[in-house]
Each structure stands twice: as C-alpha cells, then as structure tokens.
Amino acid sequence: MHEYSIVQSLVDSVAAAVGAREAAVRTPVVPTPVVHRVDVSIGELAGVDCALLATAFEVFRAGTICEHAALRIDRIAALWECPRCHAAIVRGGFLRCPSCNEPAHLAAGDEIVLQRIELEVS
Amino acid sequence: MCQDCGCGDVNLVPLDVQQRILARNEDTAAHNRKHFLERGIFAINLMGSPGSGKTAVLEATAAAFEGGRKLAALAGDLATENDANRLTRAGIRSRAITTGEACHLDAELVHHELHHLDLAGVEYLFIENVGNLVCPAVYDLGQAKNVVALSVTEGEDKPLKYPTMFAKADLVLLTKVDLMPYLGISLDAILDSLARAMPVPNVIVLSTRGGLGVDDWLGWLERNRAMAFEEVMA
C-alpha cells in the first residue's frame, strides 16, 4: 500500500508548481491561491490502485496546500504495441508481435503524472 | 472574486504541470545509478513475494561464486535484520534497511544506506527488496536490472495477477522447482503466464537445493555485467 507515499509526492509536486507560478508572476497573488482541483493520470500498469489513491488523498490533504482540492484521476489503459509495425497486442495475449516477432513495447499505461492544477484566484 | 461582473464566483486558473509525480525518486535513482556505474558495481533490484526465496537465492549465489566475485547486499524488510544477518553469514557484505510501515524500498532509502556500506571493490550489489509483488515495482532504485524471484508454490497465474511487476522484470528466477512433483503444477502454464506479462520472458528454472539453474544464473549475471560496462566504455 504505497498510495500514501504517492500522495505525499503529489502534494509536494503541487506545492512546488504553485510556488513556481507565484515566483513567476510579477505581482504575487495575495493570499496564496487555493488549489481547487488536481488532475492526475494513472496508468493501468503503473502499480497504483486508483480507489486507494483517492482515499489516501482524502486523508492526507488535510493541512496541506491541497486541503480544499478535488482529485480527478484519469485512468490510462495499458497499450502494448509492436515497436516496428505499431500493431496493438490483443489484451491478455503474448507480448510479442505476431507478424514481426518483435517483443512488444508498452506505449501507454505506466504513467503516474500530475497533469494540471486548477487554482482559485480572487 | 470575479472582477468582471461582481457575481461572487471565484476565478479558476488552470496551471498545466505535466510532471511525473515520482520525479524526485527518479532523480535520486539516477544519482545512485551513476554512482554504481562509475564504481563498476552491477546493481540488481531483487523483488518477489514474501517467501519466494530471494534470500536463499543470494546465499546460493555467494556459495557458487566461491569468493571469486565481491558481493554486497542491502536487505529491505518491514522489521528485523534477519535477512541481512543470513547474507552476512553467507559471505556477502550486507546492511539491513528496516522500513517500518513502508512496503517497498525507494531510491532515497537506498542512497542513505549506501553511505553505511563499504563498497570498495564490490562487483555486484544485490538490493533485496521488501517481499511484495506490487509496490516495489513502482520505485526505481538506480539498479541496472530488475530480477523477480517467483516460487512454484505461488501458483501458475501470478504473472497475470501482478502484471506490473513482471512487465518491469528483466529476468524471472523460478525458484523451488524441486517441489514441483508435490504440487501438481505445470511449468508450461507458468511460462505461458510469463509470456503474457513480459515482453522478453527470460526465465531461469532454479532450485537452491541441489543447485539446479544456479550456474545459468551466474552466467546471466556475468554476461549482463560485462555488457553494462562495455556500454559505459564505448
């Protein structure tokens, strides 16, 4: 159950991104903007359970920059494909291209990414 | 507040980030990896379920090398230093990493412990991860290769149930195969599962009792270590 440690890293990433934005704008927004929503992408083969991640976020966000933020999780399906002909491998099939005999390459589905943040600016 | 009409709604400002959430762990892993390469250390992240035979494999590895290679190990567990003690008795320079509640090692834990391990002359560093088929796969430690110990007692379809772990494995050591006659389990079924979870299903069938496959494992280590350092020299 490493979803708490992922949430810890997520909250740190959000704080860093908001901090960088405030440093970049000429007239800093006062007070610190409230984080309204956090969008993440989680791949099917990223080893992260989305329901546990959502629960961990609920618990962990208290007292952090994400205290009032909603978490939106975009689940990315695993996509194995041939690195040569780019044909998709059938789900559950052998991870080798039936035409080219090349070992499949994971084209999508291992991401653990903070996509965007929505800030409430007054 | 909305500045245009005074409606009282807050302005929502999107901020595009597109950043890997574990970027910090990946940076530390890259630092570890550079350190290993510079010192000629071939680092293995050895993963697998609790009881899959990780420690026994390392004991057998030390015995088979007969002191011909300098080995070191970091042994991760929630509690106790039992595994590190077993490895030390086997002749491997070892340190325990007790993680408390954490179900996996991360690059920072490894980095911290490296400062307490004498790495002079070490050729192989085995990082024995916490016994777990899920979480350790998520965290890069800076290893050259991922090796998964899978015991035949775990059943034929473990690779299908834990695809992330096997998708990341460079090699699977199928352990305890001496027990197969008692289990009614099919080797072909295990290999079939592996080929649906691993793009290159490298498998060594192994038994530390009797030593089946141990020479193949040593050969794999030596070949891959040589290749890793040829690439650095090139």
Coordinates of C-alpha atoms in Angstrom, one line a residue:
Chain A
M1 CA 0.0 0.0 0.0
H2 CA 2.2 2.8 -1.3
E3 CA -0.6 5.1 -2.3
Y4 CA 0.1 7.3 0.7
S5 CA 3.7 7.8 -0.4
I6 CA 2.4 8.7 -3.9
V7 CA 0.0 11.2 -2.4
Q8 CA 2.9 12.7 -0.4
S9 CA 4.9 13.2 -3.6
L10 CA 1.8 14.5 -5.3
V11 CA 1.2 17.2 -2.7
D12 CA 4.9 18.1 -2.8
S13 CA 4.6 18.5 -6.6
V14 CA 1.5 20.6 -6.3
A15 CA 3.2 22.9 -3.8
A16 CA 6.3 23.2 -6.0
A17 CA 4.2 24.0 -9.1
V18 CA 2.1 26.6 -7.2
G19 CA 5.3 28.1 -5.7
A20 CA 7.0 28.3 -9.1
R21 CA 3.9 30.1 -10.5
E22 CA 3.9 32.6 -7.7
A23 CA 7.5 33.3 -8.1
A24 CA 7.0 33.8 -11.9
V25 CA 4.1 36.3 -11.7
R26 CA 5.2 39.9 -11.3
T27 CA 2.7 40.8 -8.6
P28 CA 2.4 37.8 -6.3
V29 CA -1.2 36.8 -5.7
V30 CA -2.1 37.5 -2.1
P31 CA -3.2 35.5 -0.3
T32 CA -1.8 32.2 -1.7
P33 CA -4.3 30.8 -4.2
V34 CA -6.5 27.9 -3.1
V35 CA -6.0 24.7 -5.1
H36 CA -9.4 23.9 -6.4
R37 CA -8.7 20.7 -8.3
V38 CA -5.8 18.4 -9.1
D39 CA -5.8 16.3 -12.3
V40 CA -3.6 13.2 -12.4
S41 CA -3.1 10.4 -15.0
I42 CA -2.6 6.9 -13.7
G43 CA -1.7 4.1 -16.0
E44 CA -3.2 0.7 -15.6
L45 CA 0.3 -0.8 -15.3
A46 CA 1.6 1.9 -13.0
G47 CA 1.1 -0.3 -10.0
V48 CA -1.2 2.3 -8.4
D49 CA -4.7 1.4 -7.1
C50 CA -6.9 4.4 -8.0
A51 CA -9.5 3.9 -5.3
L52 CA -6.7 3.6 -2.7
L53 CA -5.1 6.7 -4.2
A54 CA -8.4 8.7 -3.8
T55 CA -8.8 7.5 -0.2
A56 CA -5.2 8.4 0.6
F57 CA -5.7 11.8 -0.9
E58 CA -8.8 12.4 1.2
V59 CA -6.9 11.6 4.4
F60 CA -3.6 13.2 3.6
R61 CA -4.7 16.5 2.1
A62 CA -5.8 18.0 5.5
G63 CA -3.4 20.8 6.5
T64 CA -1.7 20.8 3.1
I65 CA -2.0 23.1 0.1
C66 CA -4.5 20.5 -1.3
E67 CA -6.8 20.8 1.7
H68 CA -9.7 22.1 -0.4
A69 CA -8.8 20.4 -3.7
A70 CA -10.7 17.7 -5.5
L71 CA -8.7 14.9 -7.1
R72 CA -9.6 13.9 -10.7
I73 CA -8.0 10.6 -11.7
D74 CA -7.7 9.8 -15.4
R75 CA -7.1 6.1 -15.7
I76 CA -5.0 5.2 -18.8
A77 CA -5.5 1.8 -20.3
A78 CA -2.4 -0.3 -20.9
L79 CA -1.4 -0.4 -24.6
W80 CA 1.3 -2.8 -25.7
E81 CA 2.3 -2.5 -29.3
C82 CA 4.9 -3.7 -31.8
P83 CA 7.9 -1.3 -31.9
R84 CA 8.3 -2.0 -35.6
C85 CA 4.8 -2.1 -37.2
H86 CA 2.9 -0.4 -34.2
A87 CA 0.2 -3.0 -34.3
A88 CA -1.5 -3.3 -30.9
I89 CA -1.2 -6.5 -29.0
V90 CA -4.5 -8.1 -28.1
R91 CA -5.3 -7.8 -24.4
G92 CA -4.1 -10.8 -22.5
G93 CA -2.2 -12.1 -25.5
F94 CA 1.5 -13.0 -25.7
L95 CA 3.6 -9.8 -25.6
R96 CA 5.3 -10.4 -29.0
C97 CA 4.2 -9.1 -32.4
P98 CA 2.5 -12.0 -34.3
S99 CA 3.7 -10.5 -37.6
C100 CA 7.2 -9.1 -36.9
N101 CA 8.1 -11.4 -33.9
E102 CA 9.4 -8.3 -32.0
P103 CA 8.9 -8.1 -28.2
A104 CA 6.1 -5.6 -27.5
H105 CA 6.7 -2.2 -26.2
L106 CA 4.5 -0.5 -23.6
A107 CA 3.2 2.6 -25.5
A108 CA 0.8 3.7 -22.7
G109 CA -0.3 2.6 -19.3
D110 CA 2.7 3.1 -16.9
E111 CA 2.2 6.9 -16.2
I112 CA 1.9 8.4 -12.8
V113 CA 1.6 12.1 -13.8
L114 CA 0.4 15.3 -12.4
Q115 CA -1.3 16.8 -15.4
R116 CA -2.8 20.1 -14.3
I117 CA -3.9 22.1 -11.3
E118 CA -6.8 24.5 -11.1
L119 CA -6.3 27.4 -8.8
E120 CA -9.0 29.7 -7.2
V121 CA -7.7 33.2 -7.7
S122 CA -9.5 36.1 -6.1
Chain B
M1 CA -13.9 37.2 -6.9
C2 CA -14.8 37.6 -10.5
Q3 CA -13.6 41.0 -11.4
D4 CA -15.9 41.5 -14.4
C5 CA -19.4 41.5 -13.0
G6 CA -19.1 41.1 -9.2
C7 CA -21.0 37.9 -9.2
G8 CA -19.0 36.5 -6.3
D9 CA -17.7 33.5 -8.2
V10 CA -14.0 32.7 -7.9
N11 CA -11.8 32.8 -10.9
L12 CA -10.4 29.4 -11.7
V13 CA -7.0 29.5 -13.3
P14 CA -5.6 26.3 -14.9
L15 CA -2.0 25.6 -14.4
D16 CA -0.5 23.0 -16.8
V17 CA 2.1 20.9 -15.0
Q18 CA 2.6 17.6 -16.8
Q19 CA 5.2 16.3 -14.3
R20 CA 5.9 12.8 -13.2
I21 CA 4.8 12.6 -9.6
L22 CA 7.7 10.4 -8.6
A23 CA 10.3 12.6 -10.4
R24 CA 12.2 13.2 -7.2
N25 CA 12.6 9.5 -6.6
E26 CA 13.7 9.1 -10.2
D27 CA 16.3 11.9 -9.8
T28 CA 17.7 10.1 -6.7
A29 CA 17.7 6.8 -8.6
A30 CA 19.6 8.4 -11.5
H31 CA 22.2 9.6 -8.9
N32 CA 22.5 6.1 -7.5
R33 CA 22.8 4.6 -11.0
K34 CA 25.6 7.0 -11.9
H35 CA 27.4 6.1 -8.7
F36 CA 27.2 2.4 -9.4
L37 CA 28.4 2.7 -13.0
E38 CA 31.4 4.9 -12.0
R39 CA 32.4 2.3 -9.4
G40 CA 32.0 -0.7 -11.6
I41 CA 29.1 -2.0 -9.4
F42 CA 26.4 -4.0 -11.2
A43 CA 23.2 -3.4 -9.1
I44 CA 20.3 -5.8 -9.1
N45 CA 16.9 -5.0 -7.7
L46 CA 15.7 -8.4 -6.5
M47 CA 12.0 -8.5 -5.9
G48 CA 9.3 -11.1 -5.2
S49 CA 6.7 -12.2 -2.7
P50 CA 7.5 -12.9 0.9
G51 CA 8.9 -16.4 1.0
S52 CA 9.7 -16.5 -2.8
G53 CA 13.3 -17.5 -2.0
K54 CA 15.1 -14.1 -2.5
T55 CA 17.5 -14.6 0.4
A56 CA 18.1 -18.3 -0.4
V57 CA 19.0 -17.3 -4.0
L58 CA 21.6 -14.8 -2.7
E59 CA 23.0 -17.4 -0.3
A60 CA 23.3 -19.8 -3.2
T61 CA 24.9 -17.1 -5.4
A62 CA 27.6 -16.4 -2.8
A63 CA 28.3 -20.1 -2.4
A64 CA 28.6 -20.6 -6.2
F65 CA 30.9 -17.6 -6.7
E66 CA 33.2 -19.2 -4.1
G67 CA 34.6 -15.8 -3.3
G68 CA 35.5 -15.1 -6.9
R69 CA 33.4 -12.0 -7.0
K70 CA 33.0 -9.3 -4.4
L71 CA 29.3 -9.2 -3.4
A72 CA 27.4 -6.7 -1.3
A73 CA 23.7 -6.5 -0.4
L74 CA 21.1 -4.3 1.1
A75 CA 18.2 -6.2 2.5
G76 CA 14.8 -4.5 2.9
D77 CA 12.2 -5.7 5.4
L78 CA 9.5 -4.1 7.4
A79 CA 11.1 -5.4 10.6
T80 CA 14.1 -7.5 11.7
E81 CA 17.6 -7.7 10.4
N82 CA 17.3 -11.5 9.9
D83 CA 17.9 -11.4 6.1
A84 CA 21.0 -9.2 6.3
N85 CA 22.4 -11.4 9.0
R86 CA 21.8 -14.5 6.8
L87 CA 23.5 -12.8 3.9
T88 CA 26.5 -11.7 6.1
R89 CA 26.9 -15.3 7.2
A90 CA 26.9 -16.3 3.6
G91 CA 29.9 -14.0 3.0
I92 CA 28.0 -11.1 1.5
R93 CA 28.8 -7.6 2.9
S94 CA 25.3 -6.6 4.0
R95 CA 23.2 -4.0 5.6
A96 CA 19.5 -4.2 6.6
I97 CA 17.0 -1.5 5.7
T98 CA 14.1 -1.8 8.0
T99 CA 11.3 0.2 6.5
G100 CA 8.8 0.1 9.4
E101 CA 5.5 0.6 7.7
A102 CA 6.7 1.1 4.2
C103 CA 6.0 -1.8 1.8
H104 CA 8.8 -1.0 -0.6
L105 CA 12.3 0.5 -0.9
D106 CA 12.8 3.8 -2.6
A107 CA 15.8 5.5 -4.1
E108 CA 16.4 7.7 -1.0
L109 CA 16.4 4.8 1.4
V110 CA 19.0 3.0 -0.8
H111 CA 21.1 6.2 -1.2
H112 CA 21.1 6.7 2.6
E113 CA 22.2 3.2 3.3
L114 CA 24.9 3.2 0.7
H115 CA 26.7 5.7 2.8
H116 CA 27.0 3.0 5.5
L117 CA 28.1 0.2 3.3
D118 CA 31.7 -0.3 2.3
L119 CA 31.5 -0.6 -1.5
A120 CA 35.3 -0.7 -2.2
G121 CA 35.9 -3.3 -4.9
V122 CA 32.3 -4.5 -4.9
E123 CA 31.3 -6.0 -8.3
Y124 CA 27.7 -6.9 -7.6
L125 CA 25.2 -5.2 -5.3
F126 CA 22.0 -7.1 -4.6
I127 CA 19.2 -4.9 -3.3
E128 CA 16.8 -7.4 -1.8
N129 CA 13.5 -5.5 -1.8
V130 CA 10.7 -5.9 0.7
G131 CA 8.7 -9.0 0.0
N132 CA 5.8 -7.7 -2.1
L133 CA 4.7 -8.2 -5.7
V134 CA 3.1 -4.7 -6.1
C135 CA 4.7 -1.7 -4.6
P136 CA 8.5 -2.3 -5.2
A137 CA 7.8 -2.3 -9.0
V138 CA 6.8 1.3 -8.8
Y139 CA 10.1 2.7 -7.4
D140 CA 13.3 2.9 -9.4
L141 CA 16.3 2.4 -7.1
G142 CA 19.1 3.0 -9.6
Q143 CA 19.5 -0.7 -10.4
A144 CA 20.9 -2.0 -13.7
K145 CA 18.4 -4.8 -13.8
N146 CA 15.2 -6.0 -12.2
V147 CA 15.1 -9.6 -11.2
V148 CA 11.9 -11.2 -9.8
A149 CA 12.0 -14.4 -7.7
L150 CA 8.8 -16.4 -8.3
S151 CA 8.4 -19.7 -6.5
V152 CA 6.5 -22.5 -8.0
T153 CA 4.4 -22.7 -4.8
E154 CA 2.8 -19.3 -5.7
G155 CA 0.7 -20.8 -8.4
E156 CA 0.7 -20.7 -12.2
D157 CA -1.0 -17.4 -12.8
K158 CA 0.9 -14.9 -10.5
P159 CA 2.3 -13.0 -13.5
L160 CA -1.2 -12.4 -14.8
K161 CA -2.4 -11.2 -11.4
Y162 CA 0.6 -8.9 -10.8
P163 CA 1.4 -7.7 -14.4
T164 CA 3.2 -4.5 -13.4
M165 CA 5.9 -6.4 -11.5
F166 CA 6.5 -8.8 -14.4
A167 CA 6.3 -6.1 -17.1
K168 CA 9.3 -4.5 -15.4
A169 CA 11.3 -7.7 -14.9
D170 CA 14.4 -8.3 -16.9
L171 CA 14.7 -11.8 -15.5
V172 CA 12.5 -14.2 -13.5
L173 CA 14.1 -16.8 -11.3
L174 CA 11.6 -19.6 -11.0
T175 CA 12.5 -20.9 -7.6
K176 CA 11.8 -24.1 -5.5
V177 CA 11.3 -26.2 -8.7
D178 CA 12.4 -29.2 -6.7
L179 CA 8.9 -29.0 -5.1
M180 CA 7.1 -29.3 -8.4
P181 CA 6.4 -33.1 -8.2
Y182 CA 4.4 -32.4 -4.9
L183 CA 2.4 -29.5 -6.3
G184 CA 0.7 -30.8 -9.4
I185 CA 1.7 -27.6 -11.1
S186 CA 2.6 -27.2 -14.8
L187 CA 5.8 -25.5 -15.8
D188 CA 4.3 -24.8 -19.3
A189 CA 1.4 -23.0 -17.6
I190 CA 3.8 -20.7 -15.6
L191 CA 5.8 -20.0 -18.8
D192 CA 2.6 -19.2 -20.7
S193 CA 1.6 -16.7 -18.0
L194 CA 5.0 -15.1 -18.1
A195 CA 4.9 -14.6 -21.9
R196 CA 1.6 -12.7 -21.5
A197 CA 3.1 -10.4 -18.8
M198 CA 6.8 -9.9 -20.0
P199 CA 7.8 -8.8 -23.5
V200 CA 11.0 -10.7 -23.2
P201 CA 10.2 -13.6 -20.9
N202 CA 13.7 -14.5 -19.7
V203 CA 13.3 -17.3 -17.1
I204 CA 15.8 -19.4 -15.2
V205 CA 14.4 -22.5 -13.6
L206 CA 16.2 -22.8 -10.3
S207 CA 16.5 -24.8 -7.1
T208 CA 18.9 -23.7 -4.4
R209 CA 18.6 -27.3 -3.0
G210 CA 20.7 -29.3 -5.4
G211 CA 21.8 -26.2 -7.3
L212 CA 19.7 -26.6 -10.5
G213 CA 20.0 -23.4 -12.5
V214 CA 22.5 -21.7 -10.3
D215 CA 25.2 -21.8 -13.0
D216 CA 22.7 -20.3 -15.5
W217 CA 22.0 -17.5 -13.0
L218 CA 25.7 -16.8 -12.5
G219 CA 26.2 -16.8 -16.3
W220 CA 23.3 -14.3 -16.7
L221 CA 24.9 -12.1 -14.1
E222 CA 28.4 -12.2 -15.6
R223 CA 27.1 -11.6 -19.2
N224 CA 24.9 -8.7 -18.2
R225 CA 27.6 -7.1 -16.0
A226 CA 30.1 -7.3 -18.9
M227 CA 27.5 -5.8 -21.3
A228 CA 26.6 -3.0 -18.9
F229 CA 30.2 -1.9 -18.5
E230 CA 31.1 -2.3 -22.2
E231 CA 28.3 0.2 -22.9
V232 CA 29.9 2.6 -20.4
M233 CA 33.4 2.2 -22.0
A234 CA 32.0 2.7 -25.6

